[in-house]
Amino acid sequence: MSTPAIPPLSAQEKIAKLRATFLQQLPARLVQIRDLCERLKANPADHAAATDLHRQLHNLKGTSRSFGFRELGAAAAQGENLLAEVMTWPAEPHPDNWQKLLDEQLAQVERAAQDACSSFADEAPGQSPAPKASSDQPATRSGGRTVYICDDEMLLLEQLNSQLGCFGYKTTPFTEPQALHDTVLTHWPDAVIMDIDFPQGKTTGIEALAALQRKTGKTVPTIFLSSRNDFAARLRAVQAGGGAYFHKPTRTLELVAALDELTRQQKPEPYRILVVDDEPEIAGYHCVILQEAGMMTSQVSEPSRVLEVLQEYHPDMVLMDMYMPECTGHDLARLIRQVPDYVGLPIVFLSSETDRQKQFSALRVGAEGFLTKPVVPEDLVAAVATRAERMRTLRSLMMRDSLTGLFNHTTTTQFLENALATADRGGANVCFVMIDIDRFKLVNDTHGHPVGDQVILALSRVLQQRLRNSDIVGRYGGEEFAIILQNVPLARAAELIDELRQDFSRVLFRSVNGDFSCTFSAGIAGYPTYRSVELLREAADKALYEAKHSGRNRVALDGMVCLPAEDER
């Protein structure tokens, strides 16, 4: 009999565990504070003891407040303020009663700690909701993205059906809105492309979709097509829930771009946040808050490990405490900024420090912001998300081609280096593909550079739509593209690229000089036959040369030309 899976803890339960851990460790922490106090009383000139005691009280203040133990946080804050005053006095003489004041303040901290433990023990065990296994099963869709096309113009319907298939969409054509309506009720699509004007009326398509929405209570992502371009028609389409509107004749690539946006299935990768705090419980508390907002977190309590974790984790932002035993947040931020790869990495200080001058001093080292503990969870999430998104945008601009959104030459080469290193460790294979659009100069000369850009965009979309998310697609320069396929046999890679070649050759482009289509040639080489980036790239380039000089519109596999399929000759 299998053991039932234990449901994951909720955020509230995770925080409750962190609070309990904090209180369990509180007696040992108070012993440390008392020992430091006795050292300082025995030797008022012991600067190290004073500094450590100040840091301990500062950390206790911030953690207590974050976990909701306000009285303990207030007592620790008073102790911290007294220590700050003591540290400004000259070594001799101290005021006569300073040791008594220190003892009284420490006794107040210990009483507040005892009260915090008692109040936590009195909390009802059922206050945190019990974990429940979810009974809601997410709806799943099988296969690729399904698009229903409804238009009574048979020629346009056939053209859309053929063209969208080249970009990986599974299309079903309809000539009447009622037939589409009945099919949607039993098989829900990923999107609908609907003409507006039918023999039954000038807005029949809009009315059909509106009726479907009323009946199902759901909105299917819809693109409306029409020969009408007036405000009234566009307004009706928007009111019916239309996600896009195209005036006929439509451009396939623009339609595909709209479909991509409406049917996007891949969720954006969660923001990656590195939390640096020598208090594991408070770091864990902030991690839970960020995780509940959909972010990924990594927690570091030792500043000396930060550079190592930065290299492995590649965060979008660093959330850092100001006061830590090995070094201050101020020094750690300067250290990070001295590494070229992290010059632009957002750093936000999160500390119970309330001195505005010290906060401004911290910001001068290049930090993006300063949040004061205890921080409201919503404020923490907003501050982190804003800065992480900006970092993602800047990183994307540096890594991607501006026209296609594909990885640029430099980034693609870095991915290839990483892929070979991974394959070398694990014994996997890697295929490197180089693609070049045939007679592209003639396209630019005949139809103009804007149309040439549309050809480049079309190929980039074909590649992105048909390849796996794990495959790397880059624009290597001009009309040249590169693909990195991992764990794919060389023969299968050749078949896959040949399928893409055939799909791309069927894409129809339009210009003032008439409709036309394009083809590409490709060369493929593989690891471990070629064990370095240079050798692999040289072999793929040589294979591409063979494909070009064997007649173009072909795929060559490491010197062996794979001719087009029989029906294409």
XYZ file of C-alpha atoms in Angstrom:
569
model
C 0.000 0.000 0.000
C 1.515 3.301 -1.074
C 1.954 6.078 1.450
C -0.192 9.141 0.630
C 1.762 12.208 -0.386
C 2.130 14.864 2.321
C 0.680 18.170 1.099
C 3.190 21.037 1.065
C 3.062 23.543 3.918
C 1.187 26.774 3.388
C 2.963 30.121 3.718
C 1.360 30.663 7.125
C 2.590 27.282 8.336
C 6.118 27.956 7.029
C 6.212 31.283 8.881
C 4.889 29.615 12.046
C 7.755 27.100 11.863
C 10.280 29.910 11.408
C 8.835 31.762 14.437
C 9.074 28.587 16.503
C 12.696 28.050 15.460
C 13.512 31.666 16.352
C 12.037 31.214 19.853
C 13.774 27.856 20.367
C 17.122 29.504 19.653
C 16.316 32.611 21.684
C 17.734 31.344 25.049
C 21.126 30.577 23.460
C 21.102 33.988 21.808
C 20.352 35.693 25.148
C 23.272 33.816 26.740
C 25.562 35.247 24.024
C 24.194 38.737 24.667
C 24.673 38.362 28.444
C 28.275 37.119 27.985
C 29.118 40.072 25.736
C 27.559 42.422 28.277
C 29.708 40.995 31.081
C 32.827 41.318 28.883
C 32.050 44.950 28.221
C 31.363 45.693 31.885
C 34.685 44.081 32.856
C 36.571 46.020 30.178
C 34.802 49.165 28.881
C 37.578 49.563 26.284
C 36.706 46.196 24.647
C 35.533 47.643 21.340
C 35.015 44.190 19.768
C 32.610 43.181 22.559
C 30.694 46.453 22.203
C 30.437 46.061 18.434
C 29.256 42.432 18.682
C 26.747 43.285 21.388
C 25.377 46.172 19.307
C 25.001 43.880 16.277
C 23.297 41.152 18.321
C 20.743 43.600 19.701
C 20.247 45.166 16.261
C 19.530 41.752 14.716
C 17.247 40.765 17.589
C 15.294 43.988 17.083
C 14.715 43.394 13.364
C 13.877 39.687 13.624
C 11.516 40.166 16.585
C 9.574 42.901 14.828
C 9.329 40.920 11.592
C 7.913 37.907 13.460
C 5.391 40.045 15.337
C 7.065 40.130 18.771
C 6.771 43.898 19.160
C 7.667 44.174 22.880
C 10.828 42.146 22.399
C 11.734 44.261 19.364
C 11.176 47.464 21.345
C 13.324 46.250 24.260
C 16.127 45.227 21.886
C 15.899 48.628 20.165
C 16.352 50.426 23.501
C 19.361 48.224 24.244
C 20.800 48.978 20.816
C 20.389 52.722 21.358
C 22.120 52.504 24.745
C 25.028 50.552 23.212
C 25.338 53.125 20.426
C 25.639 55.810 23.111
C 28.148 53.783 25.128
C 30.303 53.288 22.021
C 30.563 57.063 21.534
C 31.969 57.629 25.015
C 35.733 57.862 25.480
C 37.352 54.822 27.088
C 37.545 56.643 30.430
C 35.686 57.876 32.318
C 32.219 56.320 31.690
C 29.237 57.648 33.670
C 29.036 55.947 37.045
C 25.690 54.263 36.382
C 26.279 52.978 32.832
C 26.757 49.360 33.941
C 23.513 49.492 35.915
C 21.697 50.932 32.907
C 23.078 48.142 30.728
C 21.985 45.466 33.213
C 18.500 46.962 33.473
C 18.129 47.119 29.730
C 19.306 43.540 29.286
C 16.887 42.377 32.014
C 14.074 44.092 30.092
C 15.101 42.202 26.912
C 15.085 38.900 28.836
C 11.604 39.577 30.305
C 10.239 40.464 26.854
C 11.777 37.265 25.470
C 10.071 35.204 28.169
C 6.760 36.895 27.410
C 7.198 36.183 23.673
C 7.809 32.474 24.356
C 4.778 32.301 26.652
C 2.465 34.041 24.180
C 3.597 31.738 21.361
C 3.023 28.645 23.534
C -0.510 29.870 24.335
C -1.462 30.180 20.678
C -4.034 27.589 19.640
C -2.510 24.824 17.537
C -5.300 25.198 15.008
C -4.661 28.876 14.342
C -2.632 28.000 11.272
C -4.873 26.348 8.699
C -4.312 22.631 8.283
C -2.835 21.645 4.952
C -5.388 20.374 2.481
C -4.858 18.364 -0.636
C -6.299 20.261 -3.559
C -9.260 18.553 -5.193
C -9.259 20.883 -8.173
C -7.575 19.280 -11.140
C -6.263 21.770 -13.679
C -7.755 21.456 -17.123
C -5.308 20.032 -19.622
C -5.155 20.312 -23.350
C -3.580 17.650 -25.460
C -1.342 18.282 -28.436
C -0.303 21.650 -29.863
C -2.248 24.885 -29.929
C -5.598 24.472 -31.636
C -7.052 27.330 -33.661
C -10.548 27.392 -35.185
C -10.859 29.585 -38.297
C -14.311 30.716 -39.434
C -14.722 32.566 -42.755
C -17.057 32.122 -45.711
C -14.315 33.109 -48.185
C -13.026 29.668 -49.159
C -9.789 30.919 -50.735
C -8.835 32.922 -47.639
C -9.851 30.039 -45.387
C -7.610 27.610 -47.259
C -4.718 30.056 -47.245
C -4.930 30.705 -43.494
C -5.313 27.008 -42.829
C -2.119 26.279 -44.779
C -0.044 29.237 -43.557
C -0.746 28.841 -39.843
C 0.153 25.170 -40.074
C 3.674 26.217 -41.101
C 4.056 27.899 -37.701
C 2.972 24.832 -35.729
C -0.717 25.636 -35.174
C -3.345 22.900 -35.526
C -6.150 24.551 -37.458
C -9.762 23.537 -38.110
C -11.681 25.499 -40.795
C -15.382 26.459 -40.584
C -17.535 28.315 -43.093
C -20.476 29.004 -40.743
C -20.463 30.510 -37.223
C -23.081 27.993 -36.010
C -20.835 25.045 -36.860
C -17.967 26.660 -34.951
C -20.324 27.411 -32.041
C -21.390 23.766 -31.750
C -17.810 22.481 -31.948
C -16.517 24.879 -29.274
C -19.120 23.544 -26.820
C -17.553 20.074 -27.012
C -13.904 20.846 -27.888
C -12.560 24.110 -26.512
C -9.835 25.636 -28.724
C -6.811 27.707 -27.772
C -7.994 30.530 -30.062
C -10.562 31.470 -32.698
C -10.055 33.517 -35.854
C -13.456 34.857 -36.855
C -14.655 36.896 -39.798
C -17.254 39.520 -38.890
C -19.375 39.698 -42.024
C -21.450 36.665 -43.094
C -24.517 36.340 -45.346
C -26.710 36.317 -42.222
C -25.569 39.813 -41.241
C -22.708 42.324 -41.148
C -21.785 41.515 -37.520
C -22.790 37.854 -37.387
C -19.293 36.756 -36.370
C -19.207 39.142 -33.416
C -22.704 38.122 -32.303
C -21.792 34.424 -32.509
C -18.799 34.866 -30.216
C -20.784 37.031 -27.779
C -23.522 34.354 -27.621
C -20.894 31.680 -27.004
C -19.443 33.707 -24.153
C -22.876 34.162 -22.541
C -23.640 30.453 -22.815
C -20.319 29.149 -21.445
C -19.421 31.973 -19.090
C -15.911 31.857 -20.573
C -14.065 33.900 -23.157
C -12.172 32.146 -25.906
C -9.161 34.156 -27.166
C -10.430 35.625 -30.439
C -8.987 37.476 -33.417
C -11.536 39.186 -35.645
C -10.996 39.654 -39.385
C -13.008 42.030 -41.530
C -13.068 44.062 -44.706
C -14.574 46.774 -42.492
C -12.184 49.185 -40.838
C -14.655 51.590 -39.213
C -14.841 52.569 -35.564
C -18.244 50.942 -34.979
C -17.077 47.507 -36.144
C -13.882 47.682 -34.106
C -15.799 48.809 -30.999
C -18.274 45.919 -31.284
C -15.363 43.506 -31.637
C -13.668 44.855 -28.496
C -16.943 44.702 -26.550
C -17.340 41.066 -27.578
C -13.949 40.266 -26.035
C -11.826 40.331 -29.181
C -8.117 40.213 -28.434
C -7.080 41.534 -31.863
C -8.648 42.935 -35.045
C -7.186 42.755 -38.545
C -8.374 44.558 -41.656
C -8.342 42.314 -44.734
C -6.157 41.430 -46.514
C -4.181 40.192 -43.522
C -0.447 39.651 -43.268
C 0.287 36.155 -42.054
C 3.195 37.184 -39.859
C 1.144 39.821 -38.019
C -1.613 37.278 -37.488
C 0.890 34.744 -36.148
C 2.337 37.352 -33.762
C -1.157 38.053 -32.386
C -1.870 34.337 -32.025
C 1.421 33.821 -30.229
C 0.470 36.505 -27.731
C -3.086 35.230 -27.199
C -2.138 31.570 -26.840
C 1.097 31.942 -24.929
C 1.299 28.785 -22.836
C 4.736 29.171 -21.324
C 4.624 31.221 -18.152
C 7.418 33.731 -17.642
C 10.246 32.302 -15.589
C 9.854 33.360 -11.940
C 12.134 36.117 -10.699
C 15.223 34.725 -8.973
C 16.049 36.547 -5.730
C 19.137 36.043 -3.576
C 18.491 36.840 0.108
C 21.615 37.553 2.179
C 21.084 37.727 5.942
C 23.048 36.227 8.829
C 19.731 35.538 10.587
C 18.501 32.298 8.917
C 14.963 32.605 10.318
C 14.409 36.162 9.129
C 15.959 35.315 5.755
C 13.578 32.350 5.566
C 10.654 34.614 6.479
C 11.394 36.998 3.618
C 11.922 34.033 1.278
C 8.457 32.702 2.133
C 6.866 36.070 1.354
C 8.609 36.247 -2.030
C 7.837 32.606 -2.825
C 4.145 33.213 -2.155
C 4.318 35.981 -4.768
C 5.603 33.432 -7.299
C 9.325 34.163 -7.056
C 12.243 31.767 -6.614
C 14.645 32.426 -3.758
C 18.075 31.334 -2.568
C 19.164 32.038 0.985
C 22.733 32.788 2.139
C 23.745 33.400 5.750
C 27.508 33.622 5.219
C 28.707 36.659 3.222
C 31.830 34.754 2.140
C 29.634 32.453 0.001
C 27.869 35.233 -1.921
C 30.158 35.309 -4.980
C 29.977 31.534 -5.305
C 26.159 31.561 -5.130
C 25.893 34.496 -7.534
C 27.821 32.512 -10.141
C 25.663 29.399 -9.688
C 22.223 30.955 -9.117
C 22.212 33.940 -11.533
C 19.722 36.039 -9.535
C 17.711 38.954 -10.879
C 18.200 40.856 -7.616
C 19.961 40.693 -4.227
C 18.123 41.460 -0.995
C 20.761 42.124 1.654
C 20.982 42.842 5.371
C 23.096 45.795 6.486
C 24.791 44.322 9.568
C 26.491 40.911 9.429
C 29.378 39.430 11.457
C 31.921 38.928 8.648
C 31.354 42.262 6.945
C 28.760 44.973 6.590
C 26.235 45.041 3.781
C 27.938 48.250 2.666
C 31.253 46.420 2.132
C 29.599 43.386 0.552
C 27.755 45.581 -1.946
C 31.016 47.299 -2.940
C 32.677 43.903 -3.310
C 29.884 42.674 -5.610
C 30.028 45.856 -7.688
C 33.745 45.279 -8.357
C 32.925 42.103 -10.346
C 32.141 43.226 -13.946
C 29.305 40.702 -14.393
C 27.415 42.163 -11.418
C 27.863 45.897 -11.970
C 24.209 46.280 -12.956
C 22.749 43.687 -10.565
C 20.098 45.390 -8.373
C 20.904 45.347 -4.652
C 18.321 46.361 -2.055
C 19.204 46.684 1.625
C 16.707 45.285 4.114
C 17.566 46.332 7.656
C 16.103 47.643 10.892
C 18.513 50.590 10.599
C 16.453 53.792 10.903
C 19.251 56.365 10.782
C 18.621 58.225 7.507
C 22.261 59.222 7.112
C 23.378 55.593 7.350
C 20.679 54.606 4.854
C 21.849 57.242 2.368
C 25.449 56.143 2.912
C 24.443 52.581 2.009
C 22.726 53.773 -1.160
C 25.867 55.606 -2.270
C 27.651 52.298 -2.899
C 25.223 51.633 -5.746
C 22.276 49.980 -3.995
C 18.857 50.334 -5.618
C 16.885 50.937 -2.451
C 16.580 50.625 1.319
C 13.698 48.876 3.104
C 13.269 49.121 6.869
C 12.387 46.034 8.920
C 9.731 45.008 9.623
C 8.604 45.546 6.035
C 4.986 45.147 4.953
C 4.865 42.004 2.741
C 3.097 43.840 -0.097
C 5.775 46.559 -0.059
C 8.540 43.959 -0.100
C 7.012 42.118 -3.076
C 6.424 45.351 -5.015
C 9.955 46.663 -4.393
C 11.576 43.371 -5.381
C 9.369 42.699 -8.431
C 9.926 46.188 -9.881
C 13.697 45.947 -9.687
C 13.857 42.322 -10.829
C 11.705 43.112 -13.868
C 13.987 46.013 -14.795
C 17.001 43.700 -14.503
C 15.288 41.121 -16.730
C 14.584 43.795 -19.343
C 18.161 45.096 -19.350
C 19.579 41.577 -19.468
C 17.293 40.706 -22.385
C 18.413 43.781 -24.313
C 22.025 42.700 -23.875
C 21.438 39.038 -24.742
C 18.899 39.203 -27.577
C 18.655 40.372 -31.147
C 16.485 43.495 -31.407
C 14.586 42.411 -34.547
C 13.709 38.794 -33.778
C 14.042 38.539 -30.004
C 16.326 35.514 -30.508
C 19.613 35.190 -28.651
C 22.395 37.216 -30.268
C 25.688 35.834 -31.575
C 27.625 36.308 -28.327
C 24.953 34.760 -26.124
C 24.432 31.816 -28.486
C 28.166 31.095 -28.401
C 28.088 31.172 -24.581
C 25.192 28.714 -24.577
C 27.155 26.437 -26.918
C 30.169 26.539 -24.594
C 27.915 25.654 -21.638
C 26.211 22.855 -23.590
C 29.561 21.270 -24.485
C 30.778 21.534 -20.892
C 27.592 19.844 -19.654
C 27.829 17.151 -22.321
C 31.471 16.530 -21.455
C 30.527 15.865 -17.830
C 27.445 13.766 -18.548
C 28.327 12.018 -21.793
C 25.377 13.513 -23.720
C 25.430 14.569 -27.360
C 24.978 18.062 -28.794
C 23.978 19.046 -32.323
C 24.899 22.464 -33.680
C 22.920 23.729 -36.673
C 23.746 26.682 -38.901
C 20.986 28.024 -41.172
C 21.227 30.569 -43.965
C 18.305 32.020 -45.957
C 18.809 31.306 -49.658
C 19.300 34.246 -52.031
C 18.449 36.728 -49.321
C 20.281 39.577 -51.049
C 17.946 39.128 -54.016
C 14.953 39.405 -51.679
C 16.232 42.734 -50.321
C 17.098 44.047 -53.796
C 13.727 43.042 -55.285
C 11.291 43.685 -52.443
C 13.167 46.066 -50.134
C 14.764 45.722 -46.719
C 11.493 46.009 -44.718
C 10.169 42.948 -46.556
C 13.526 41.256 -45.967
C 13.053 41.886 -42.250
C 9.655 40.156 -42.476
C 11.345 37.089 -43.987
C 13.862 37.009 -41.118
C 11.038 37.386 -38.592
C 9.032 34.601 -40.226
C 11.928 32.153 -40.036
C 12.599 33.085 -36.418
C 8.963 32.344 -35.546
C 8.965 29.027 -37.404
C 12.050 27.983 -35.444
C 10.685 29.152 -32.092
C 7.277 27.550 -32.586
C 8.488 24.146 -33.711
C 11.470 23.571 -31.424
C 11.504 22.628 -27.735
C 11.756 25.231 -24.989
C 15.102 23.704 -24.024
C 16.549 24.202 -27.523
C 18.599 27.349 -28.086
C 17.783 29.433 -31.162
C 19.970 32.410 -32.032
C 20.395 34.909 -34.819
C 24.040 34.572 -35.746
C 24.086 37.643 -37.960
C 22.269 38.976 -41.012
C 20.246 36.136 -42.556
C 22.146 33.454 -40.608
C 20.715 31.524 -37.643
C 22.124 28.971 -35.196
C 20.400 26.212 -33.223
C 21.723 24.126 -30.317
C 19.955 20.780 -29.847
C 20.878 18.757 -26.771
C 20.264 15.021 -26.359
C 19.060 14.648 -29.958
C 20.744 12.068 -32.252
C 22.403 13.563 -35.307
C 20.111 11.743 -37.742
C 16.993 12.917 -35.894
C 18.334 16.482 -35.882
C 18.676 16.330 -39.671
C 15.073 15.092 -40.009
C 13.799 17.842 -37.715
C 15.621 20.647 -39.529
C 14.437 19.252 -42.865
C 10.825 19.421 -41.612
C 11.385 23.046 -40.640
C 12.905 23.706 -44.058
C 9.774 22.384 -45.749
C 7.468 24.407 -43.477
C 9.373 27.622 -44.107
C 9.311 27.091 -47.876
C 5.483 27.162 -47.749
C 5.239 30.536 -45.993
C 3.868 33.157 -48.400
C 5.240 36.697 -48.339
C 3.625 39.718 -49.935
C 5.106 42.880 -51.393
C 4.203 45.501 -53.972
C 6.179 43.436 -56.492
C 4.054 40.344 -55.908
C 3.818 37.321 -53.632
C 6.865 35.114 -53.122
C 8.319 32.426 -50.872
C 11.806 31.722 -49.525
C 13.914 28.716 -48.633
C 16.906 28.060 -46.416
C 19.932 25.792 -46.377
C 21.352 24.210 -43.221
C 24.505 22.482 -42.036
C 24.690 20.245 -38.953
C 27.629 18.921 -36.935
C 27.693 17.106 -33.607
C 29.533 16.543 -30.355
C 31.373 14.342 -29.435
C 32.707 14.037 -32.997
C 33.813 17.686 -32.654
C 34.774 18.437 -29.062
C 35.281 22.205 -29.037
C 33.165 25.214 -29.952
C 35.576 26.178 -32.729
C 35.688 22.709 -34.311
C 31.930 22.232 -34.029
C 31.174 25.613 -35.540
C 33.697 25.071 -38.346
C 32.196 21.653 -39.196
C 28.613 23.024 -39.231
C 29.715 25.927 -41.420
C 31.408 23.520 -43.821
C 28.227 21.414 -43.992
C 26.215 24.576 -44.714
C 28.615 25.380 -47.546
C 27.981 21.891 -48.980
C 24.205 22.414 -48.815
C 24.497 25.767 -50.587
C 26.727 24.489 -53.350
C 24.587 21.403 -53.909
C 21.644 23.487 -55.064
C 20.385 25.292 -51.902
C 17.120 24.477 -50.059
C 18.880 21.499 -48.514
C 20.173 20.156 -45.211
C 23.726 18.816 -45.021
C 24.851 16.575 -42.182
C 28.581 16.944 -41.558
C 29.477 16.914 -45.262
C 26.698 14.563 -46.402
C 23.915 16.392 -48.279
C 20.387 15.317 -47.308
C 18.373 15.942 -50.456
C 14.769 17.191 -50.267
C 11.994 14.675 -49.962
C 10.902 12.821 -53.107
C 7.770 14.935 -53.613
C 9.827 18.155 -53.577
C 12.274 17.246 -56.341
